[in-house]
Each structure stands twice: as C-alpha cells, then as structure tokens.
mmCIF file of C-alpha atoms in Angstrom:
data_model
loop_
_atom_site.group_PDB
_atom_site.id
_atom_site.type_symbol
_atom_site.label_atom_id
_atom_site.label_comp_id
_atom_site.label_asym_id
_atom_site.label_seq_id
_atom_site.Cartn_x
_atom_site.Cartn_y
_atom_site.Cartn_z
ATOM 1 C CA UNK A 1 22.562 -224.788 -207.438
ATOM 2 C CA UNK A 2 19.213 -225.324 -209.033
ATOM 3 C CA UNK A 3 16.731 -222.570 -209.291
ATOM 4 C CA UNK A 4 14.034 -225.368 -208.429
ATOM 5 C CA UNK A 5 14.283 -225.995 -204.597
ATOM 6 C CA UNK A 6 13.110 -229.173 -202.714
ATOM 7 C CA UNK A 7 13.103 -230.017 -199.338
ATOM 8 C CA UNK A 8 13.659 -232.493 -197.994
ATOM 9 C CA UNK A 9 16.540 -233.915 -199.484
ATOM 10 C CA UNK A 10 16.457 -237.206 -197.844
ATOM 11 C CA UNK A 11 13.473 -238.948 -195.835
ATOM 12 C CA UNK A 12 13.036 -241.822 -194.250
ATOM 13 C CA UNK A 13 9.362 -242.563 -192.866
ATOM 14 C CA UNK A 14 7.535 -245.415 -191.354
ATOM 15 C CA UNK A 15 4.209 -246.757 -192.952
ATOM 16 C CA UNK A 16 2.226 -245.370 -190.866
ATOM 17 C CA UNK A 17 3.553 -241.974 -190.493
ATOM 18 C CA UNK A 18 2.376 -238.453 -192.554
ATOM 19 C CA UNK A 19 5.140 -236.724 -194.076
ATOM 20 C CA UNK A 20 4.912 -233.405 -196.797
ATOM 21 C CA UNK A 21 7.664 -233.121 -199.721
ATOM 22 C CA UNK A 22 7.976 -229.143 -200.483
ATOM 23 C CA UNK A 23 9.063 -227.863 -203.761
ATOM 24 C CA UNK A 24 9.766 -223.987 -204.374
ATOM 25 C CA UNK A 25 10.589 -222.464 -207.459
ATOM 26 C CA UNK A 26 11.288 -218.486 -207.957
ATOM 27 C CA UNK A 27 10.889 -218.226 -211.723
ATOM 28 C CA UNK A 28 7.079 -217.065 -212.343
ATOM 29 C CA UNK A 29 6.526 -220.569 -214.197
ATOM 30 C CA UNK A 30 2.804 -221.490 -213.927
ATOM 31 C CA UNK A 31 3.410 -225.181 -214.757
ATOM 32 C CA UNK A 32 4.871 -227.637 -211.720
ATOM 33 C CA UNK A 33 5.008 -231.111 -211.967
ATOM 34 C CA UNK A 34 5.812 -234.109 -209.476
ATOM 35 C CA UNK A 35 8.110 -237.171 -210.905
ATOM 36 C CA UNK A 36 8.550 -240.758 -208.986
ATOM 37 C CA UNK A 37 12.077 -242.360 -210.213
ATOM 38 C CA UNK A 38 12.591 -246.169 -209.052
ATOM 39 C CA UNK A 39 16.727 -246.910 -209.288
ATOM 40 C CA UNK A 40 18.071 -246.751 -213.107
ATOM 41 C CA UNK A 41 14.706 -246.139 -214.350
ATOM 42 C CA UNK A 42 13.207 -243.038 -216.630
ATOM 43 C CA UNK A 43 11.311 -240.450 -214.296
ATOM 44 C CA UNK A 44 7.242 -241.058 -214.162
ATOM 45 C CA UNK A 45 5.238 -237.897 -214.178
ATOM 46 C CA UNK A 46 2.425 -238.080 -211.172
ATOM 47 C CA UNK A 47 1.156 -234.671 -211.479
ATOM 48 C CA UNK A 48 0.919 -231.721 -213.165
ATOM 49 C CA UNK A 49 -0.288 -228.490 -211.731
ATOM 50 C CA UNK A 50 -1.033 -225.402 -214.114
ATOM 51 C CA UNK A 51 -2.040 -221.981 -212.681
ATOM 52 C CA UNK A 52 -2.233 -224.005 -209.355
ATOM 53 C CA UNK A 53 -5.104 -226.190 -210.603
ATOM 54 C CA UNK A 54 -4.480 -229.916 -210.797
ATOM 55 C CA UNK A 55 -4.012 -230.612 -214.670
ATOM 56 C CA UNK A 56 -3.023 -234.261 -214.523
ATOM 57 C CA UNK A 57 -3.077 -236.885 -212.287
ATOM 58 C CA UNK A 58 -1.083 -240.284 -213.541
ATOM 59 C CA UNK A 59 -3.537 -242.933 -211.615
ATOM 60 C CA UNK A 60 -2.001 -242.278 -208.811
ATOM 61 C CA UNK A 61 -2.760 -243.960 -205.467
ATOM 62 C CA UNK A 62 -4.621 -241.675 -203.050
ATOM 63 C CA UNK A 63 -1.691 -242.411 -200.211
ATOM 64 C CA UNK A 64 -0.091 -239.102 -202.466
ATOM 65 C CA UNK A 65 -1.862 -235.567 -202.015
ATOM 66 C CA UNK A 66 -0.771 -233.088 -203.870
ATOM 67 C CA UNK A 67 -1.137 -229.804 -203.058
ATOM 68 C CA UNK A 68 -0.050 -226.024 -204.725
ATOM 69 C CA UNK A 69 -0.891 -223.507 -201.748
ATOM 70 C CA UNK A 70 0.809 -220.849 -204.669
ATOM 71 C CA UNK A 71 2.381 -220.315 -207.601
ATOM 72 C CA UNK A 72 5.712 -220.524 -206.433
ATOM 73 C CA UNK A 73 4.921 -223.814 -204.009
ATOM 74 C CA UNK A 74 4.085 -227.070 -204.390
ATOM 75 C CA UNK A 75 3.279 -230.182 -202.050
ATOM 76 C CA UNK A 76 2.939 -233.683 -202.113
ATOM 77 C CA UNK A 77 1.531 -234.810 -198.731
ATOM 78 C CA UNK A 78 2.674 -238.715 -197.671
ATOM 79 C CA UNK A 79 0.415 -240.622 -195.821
ATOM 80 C CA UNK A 80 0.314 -244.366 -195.324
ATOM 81 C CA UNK A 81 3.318 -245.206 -197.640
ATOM 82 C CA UNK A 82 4.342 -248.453 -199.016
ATOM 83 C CA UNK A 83 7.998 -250.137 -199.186
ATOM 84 C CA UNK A 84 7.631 -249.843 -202.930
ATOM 85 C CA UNK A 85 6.788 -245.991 -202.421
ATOM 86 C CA UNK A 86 11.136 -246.281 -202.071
ATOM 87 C CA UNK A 87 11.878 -244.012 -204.689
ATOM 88 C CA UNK A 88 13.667 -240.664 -205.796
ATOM 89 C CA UNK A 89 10.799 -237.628 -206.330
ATOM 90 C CA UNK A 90 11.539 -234.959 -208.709
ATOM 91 C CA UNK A 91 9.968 -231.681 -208.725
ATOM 92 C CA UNK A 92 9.702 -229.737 -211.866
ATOM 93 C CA UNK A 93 8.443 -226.312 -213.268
ATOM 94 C CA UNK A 94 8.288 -224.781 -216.875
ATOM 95 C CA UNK A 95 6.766 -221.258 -217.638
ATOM 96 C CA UNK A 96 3.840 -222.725 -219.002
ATOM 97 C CA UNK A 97 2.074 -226.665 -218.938
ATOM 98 C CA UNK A 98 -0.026 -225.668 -222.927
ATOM 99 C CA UNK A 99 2.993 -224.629 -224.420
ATOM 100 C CA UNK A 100 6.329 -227.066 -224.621
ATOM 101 C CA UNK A 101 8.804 -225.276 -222.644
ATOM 102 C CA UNK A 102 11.920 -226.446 -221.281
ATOM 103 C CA UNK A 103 11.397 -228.080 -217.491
ATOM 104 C CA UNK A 104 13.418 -227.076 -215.138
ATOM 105 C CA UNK A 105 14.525 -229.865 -212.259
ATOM 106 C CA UNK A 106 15.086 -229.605 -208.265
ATOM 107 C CA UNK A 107 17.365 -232.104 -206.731
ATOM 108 C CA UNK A 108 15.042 -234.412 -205.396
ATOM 109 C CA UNK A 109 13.607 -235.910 -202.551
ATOM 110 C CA UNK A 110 15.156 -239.633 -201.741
ATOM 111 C CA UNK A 111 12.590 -241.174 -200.121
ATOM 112 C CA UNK A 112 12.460 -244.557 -198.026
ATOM 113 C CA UNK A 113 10.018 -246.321 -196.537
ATOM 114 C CA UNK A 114 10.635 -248.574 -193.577
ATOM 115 C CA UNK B 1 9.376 -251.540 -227.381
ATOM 116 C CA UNK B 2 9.625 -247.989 -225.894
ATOM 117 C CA UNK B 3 8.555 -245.139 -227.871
ATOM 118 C CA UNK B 4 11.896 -243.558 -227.223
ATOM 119 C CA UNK B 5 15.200 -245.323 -227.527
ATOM 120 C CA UNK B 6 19.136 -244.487 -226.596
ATOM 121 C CA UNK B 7 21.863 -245.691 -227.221
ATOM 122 C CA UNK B 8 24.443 -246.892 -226.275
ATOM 123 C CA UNK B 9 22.633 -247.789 -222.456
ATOM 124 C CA UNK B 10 26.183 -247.700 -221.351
ATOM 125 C CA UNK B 11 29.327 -246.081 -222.264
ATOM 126 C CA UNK B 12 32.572 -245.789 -220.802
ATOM 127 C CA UNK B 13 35.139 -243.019 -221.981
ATOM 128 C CA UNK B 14 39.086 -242.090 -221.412
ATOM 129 C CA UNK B 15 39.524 -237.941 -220.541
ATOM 130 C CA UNK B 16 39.768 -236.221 -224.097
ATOM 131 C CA UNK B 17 37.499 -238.636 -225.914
ATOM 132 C CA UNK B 18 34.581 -237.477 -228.164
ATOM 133 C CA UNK B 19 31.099 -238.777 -226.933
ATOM 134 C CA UNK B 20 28.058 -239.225 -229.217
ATOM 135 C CA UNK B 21 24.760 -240.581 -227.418
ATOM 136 C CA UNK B 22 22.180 -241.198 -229.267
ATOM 137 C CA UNK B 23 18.344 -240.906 -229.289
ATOM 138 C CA UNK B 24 15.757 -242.629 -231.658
ATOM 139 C CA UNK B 25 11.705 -242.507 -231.284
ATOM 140 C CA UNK B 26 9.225 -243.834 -233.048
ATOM 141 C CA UNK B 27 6.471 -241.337 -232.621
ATOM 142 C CA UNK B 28 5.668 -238.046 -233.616
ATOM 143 C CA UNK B 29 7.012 -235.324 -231.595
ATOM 144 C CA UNK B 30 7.219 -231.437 -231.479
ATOM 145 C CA UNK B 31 10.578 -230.907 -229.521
ATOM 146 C CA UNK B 32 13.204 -232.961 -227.879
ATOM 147 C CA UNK B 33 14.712 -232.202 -224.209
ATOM 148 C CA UNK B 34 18.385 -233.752 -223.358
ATOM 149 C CA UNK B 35 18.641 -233.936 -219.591
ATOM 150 C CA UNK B 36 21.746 -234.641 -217.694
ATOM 151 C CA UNK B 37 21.338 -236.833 -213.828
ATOM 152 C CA UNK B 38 24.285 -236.756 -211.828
ATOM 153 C CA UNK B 39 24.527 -239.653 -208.698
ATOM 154 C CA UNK B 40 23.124 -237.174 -206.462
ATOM 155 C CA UNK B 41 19.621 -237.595 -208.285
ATOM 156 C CA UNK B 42 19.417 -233.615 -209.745
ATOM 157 C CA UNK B 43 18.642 -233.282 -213.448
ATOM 158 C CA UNK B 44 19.753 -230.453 -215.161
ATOM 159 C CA UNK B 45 17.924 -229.418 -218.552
ATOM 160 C CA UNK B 46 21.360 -229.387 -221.201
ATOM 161 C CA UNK B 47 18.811 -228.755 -224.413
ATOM 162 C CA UNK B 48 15.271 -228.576 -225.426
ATOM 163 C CA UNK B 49 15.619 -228.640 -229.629
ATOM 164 C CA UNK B 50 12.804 -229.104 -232.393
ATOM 165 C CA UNK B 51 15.057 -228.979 -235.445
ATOM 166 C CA UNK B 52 18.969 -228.372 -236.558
ATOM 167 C CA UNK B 53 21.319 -228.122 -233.993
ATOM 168 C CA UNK B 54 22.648 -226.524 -230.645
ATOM 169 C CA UNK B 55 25.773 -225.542 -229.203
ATOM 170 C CA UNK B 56 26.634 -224.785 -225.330
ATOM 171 C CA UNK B 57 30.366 -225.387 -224.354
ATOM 172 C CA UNK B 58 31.741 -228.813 -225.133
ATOM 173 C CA UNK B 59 28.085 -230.038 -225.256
ATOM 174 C CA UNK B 60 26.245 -230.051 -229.117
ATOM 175 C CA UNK B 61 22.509 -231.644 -229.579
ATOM 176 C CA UNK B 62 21.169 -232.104 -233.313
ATOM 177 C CA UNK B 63 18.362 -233.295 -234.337
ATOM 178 C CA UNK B 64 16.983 -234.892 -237.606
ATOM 179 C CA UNK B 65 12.934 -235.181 -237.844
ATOM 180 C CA UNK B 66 12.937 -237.066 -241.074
ATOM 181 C CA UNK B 67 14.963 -239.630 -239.639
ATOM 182 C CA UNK B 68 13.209 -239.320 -235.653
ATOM 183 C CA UNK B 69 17.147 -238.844 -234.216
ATOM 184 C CA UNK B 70 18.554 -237.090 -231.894
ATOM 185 C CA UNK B 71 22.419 -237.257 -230.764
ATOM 186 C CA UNK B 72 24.085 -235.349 -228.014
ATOM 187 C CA UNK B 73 28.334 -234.828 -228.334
ATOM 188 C CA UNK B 74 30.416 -234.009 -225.561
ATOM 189 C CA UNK B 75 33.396 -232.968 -226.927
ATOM 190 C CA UNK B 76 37.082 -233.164 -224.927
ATOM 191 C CA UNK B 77 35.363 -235.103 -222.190
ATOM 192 C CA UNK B 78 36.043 -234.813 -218.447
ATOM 193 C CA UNK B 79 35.596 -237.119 -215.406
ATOM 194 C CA UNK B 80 32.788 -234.448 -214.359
ATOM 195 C CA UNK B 81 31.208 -235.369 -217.493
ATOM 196 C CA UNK B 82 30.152 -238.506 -215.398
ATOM 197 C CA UNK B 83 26.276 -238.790 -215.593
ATOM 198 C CA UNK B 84 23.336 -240.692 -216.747
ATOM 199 C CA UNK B 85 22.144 -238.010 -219.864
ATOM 200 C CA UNK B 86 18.199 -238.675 -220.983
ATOM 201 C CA UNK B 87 16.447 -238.277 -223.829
ATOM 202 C CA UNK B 88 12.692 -237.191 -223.720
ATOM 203 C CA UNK B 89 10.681 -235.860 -226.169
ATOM 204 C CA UNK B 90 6.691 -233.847 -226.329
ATOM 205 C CA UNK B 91 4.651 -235.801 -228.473
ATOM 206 C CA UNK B 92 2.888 -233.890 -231.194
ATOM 207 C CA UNK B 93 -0.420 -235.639 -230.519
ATOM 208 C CA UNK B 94 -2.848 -232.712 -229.355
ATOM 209 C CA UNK B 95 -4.060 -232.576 -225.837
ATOM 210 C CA UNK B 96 -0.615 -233.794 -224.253
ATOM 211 C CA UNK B 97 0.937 -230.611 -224.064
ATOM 212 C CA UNK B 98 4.038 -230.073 -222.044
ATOM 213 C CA UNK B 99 3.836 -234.103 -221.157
ATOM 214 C CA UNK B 100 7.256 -235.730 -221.694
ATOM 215 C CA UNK B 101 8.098 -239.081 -222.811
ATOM 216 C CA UNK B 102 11.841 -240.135 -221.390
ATOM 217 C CA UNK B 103 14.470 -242.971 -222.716
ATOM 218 C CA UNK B 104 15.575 -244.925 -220.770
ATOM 219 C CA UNK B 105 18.934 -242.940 -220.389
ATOM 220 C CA UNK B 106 22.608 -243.350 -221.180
ATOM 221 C CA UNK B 107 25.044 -244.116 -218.249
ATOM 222 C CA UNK B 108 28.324 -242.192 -218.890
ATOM 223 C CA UNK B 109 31.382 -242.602 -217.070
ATOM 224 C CA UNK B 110 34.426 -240.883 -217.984
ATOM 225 C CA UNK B 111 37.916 -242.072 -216.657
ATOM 226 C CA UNK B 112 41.267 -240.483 -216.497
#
C-alpha cells in the first residue's frame, strides 16, 4: 500500500468528455506534483504545487487543470483530451518543493482516450 | 544524449544472482533518488543518497560524486525483484529545487 492515494486507477474517457484525477496524501507534505508517463518512458513532471500554490507548470496544454482544494488533495481536471493524452499519471508529494526531499509515489492513474 | 544515463537498459537474472544497475550523469547534482516501478505502474522511492552509501535489506545504493555514479545492488535476487528501477537525480543548479531529472530506467526480470 502506498501512503500516496489516487483515484482512479483506471479511466477510459471519450474526447469530448470532462473527467477529474484525485490524488490524496496523509503525510503533512506541502509539495505535490503531477507526472505524465508514455509506455517505457521516464516520468515527465507537469506540475508542481507548494503550499497549494501552483509552483510549476511544464508547458502544459490548457486541456489539463490542475487544482489543490488542500494540502492533503490534489486535482487534475480532464477536459477535451487527445488520443496521445494515453498515458500513465503519477501523483507525487515530498515534505517540502525548496528543499530536496525524497518523493513519495501513488499508483497511478492509467488513462485512455478513445 | 540524456543528462542521466543507466545501464544496463535491460537485464535478465537467475534467483540468487547479484544485481548491479548502474547510473551515470553528466551534470551537477545535489542528491540522487533510486525508484523502483513494478507492471502495475506504482513507484516506490528505494533511496534518495547525496554521498557514500546505503543499506535497506538485500537492496545497497552508493554513490561516487567525483566520478557522477551511482549503482544500486540487489543482493540474493528474487522473482519479486522483477521491476523497471530508475535513476533520477536534483540538479544543483539554483532555482530548480525539488525538480527531478529521471534515466531512462533499467528493466529487471528475475527468473527461477
């Protein structure tokens, strides 16, 4: 079991359909972070959230909205997804974003787009 | 050429065997993270190191800074060892913070 929870675990969405991944984590970190992994690739970071502001954002496409209602939660809303959108999504937290800590990985989301 | 290499990219093993993967990069960096990724898609955080070495079970990261290398051993290796382990590393460039940079990972599969 991880300590960083995501739900869904598996989605499958049309194009044209609006869809939220959650992400919950129980440890008092103040740093969460959203990865995309394509199939035997590296994880790439999207965002980065730090005291539930929006620290980073990797250029990516407005279809993704992330959202961090707390400091235990974090969102990414779907809306008007590509086939290439196809991916896993990783959600990750560490106890702080401006010093390196250790991240701490939920299972993923497996996301695919019809 | 990626600023953070492994190898080998793929290894197999027999039950028993003694593992090394290993991690070079080219950049400067203040501490290293080995990650494990089992089929399922979870990563699991094994080590995060910045100098010497670590110990946790059969698992033991070192890490050399003069020489930018890393290596991860698995010693007496299981099937369960089965898993794609990463390499990723904070650069020590200011202003990147807790950013990391991943290999390209090392698929493991250990038969019996």
């Amino acid at each position: 079991d991880t300590e960083v929870t995501q739900t869904p675990k598996h989605l499958v969405m049309g194009m044209t359909n609006k869809k939220s991944l959650k992400c919950e984590q129980h440890m008092g970190h103040r740093a969460m972070y959203w990865y995309k992994q394509k199939a035997k690739k590296p994880p790439e970071l999207m965002f980065v959230y730090s005291y539930e502001k929006l620290s980073i954002n990797e250029s990516v496409p407005s279809r993704f909205s992330p959202e961090c209602p707390n400091s235990s939660l974090l969102n990414l809303h779907l809306h008007a997804l590509q086939p290439e959108d196809s991916a896993l999504y990783l959600c990750a937290s560490s106890q702080d974003y401006r010093t390196r800590q250790p991240q701490h990985f939920g299972d993923g989301t497996r996301l695919s787009i019809l | 050429k990626n600023e953070v290499e492994q190898s080998p990219q793929n290894l197999t093993a027999q039950e028993g065997e003694f593992i090394t993967i290993n991690c070079s990069y080219s950049v400067g960096i203040s501490a290293l993270h080995w990650l494990q990724q089992h089929p399922g898609g979870g990563i699991v955080s094994l080590f995060m190191l910045s100098s010497g070495k670590k110990k946790h079970g059969r698992l033991i990261a070192t890490i050399n800074i003069q020489e930018k290398h890393s290596s991860l051993h698995i010693t007496a290796s299981h099937p369960r060892d089965s898993a794609v382990y990463i390499c990723a590393v904070f650069l020590s460039c200011t202003g990147t913070a807790s950013k990391l940079t991943f290999g390209t990972g090392t698929r493991l599969q250990v038969t019996l």
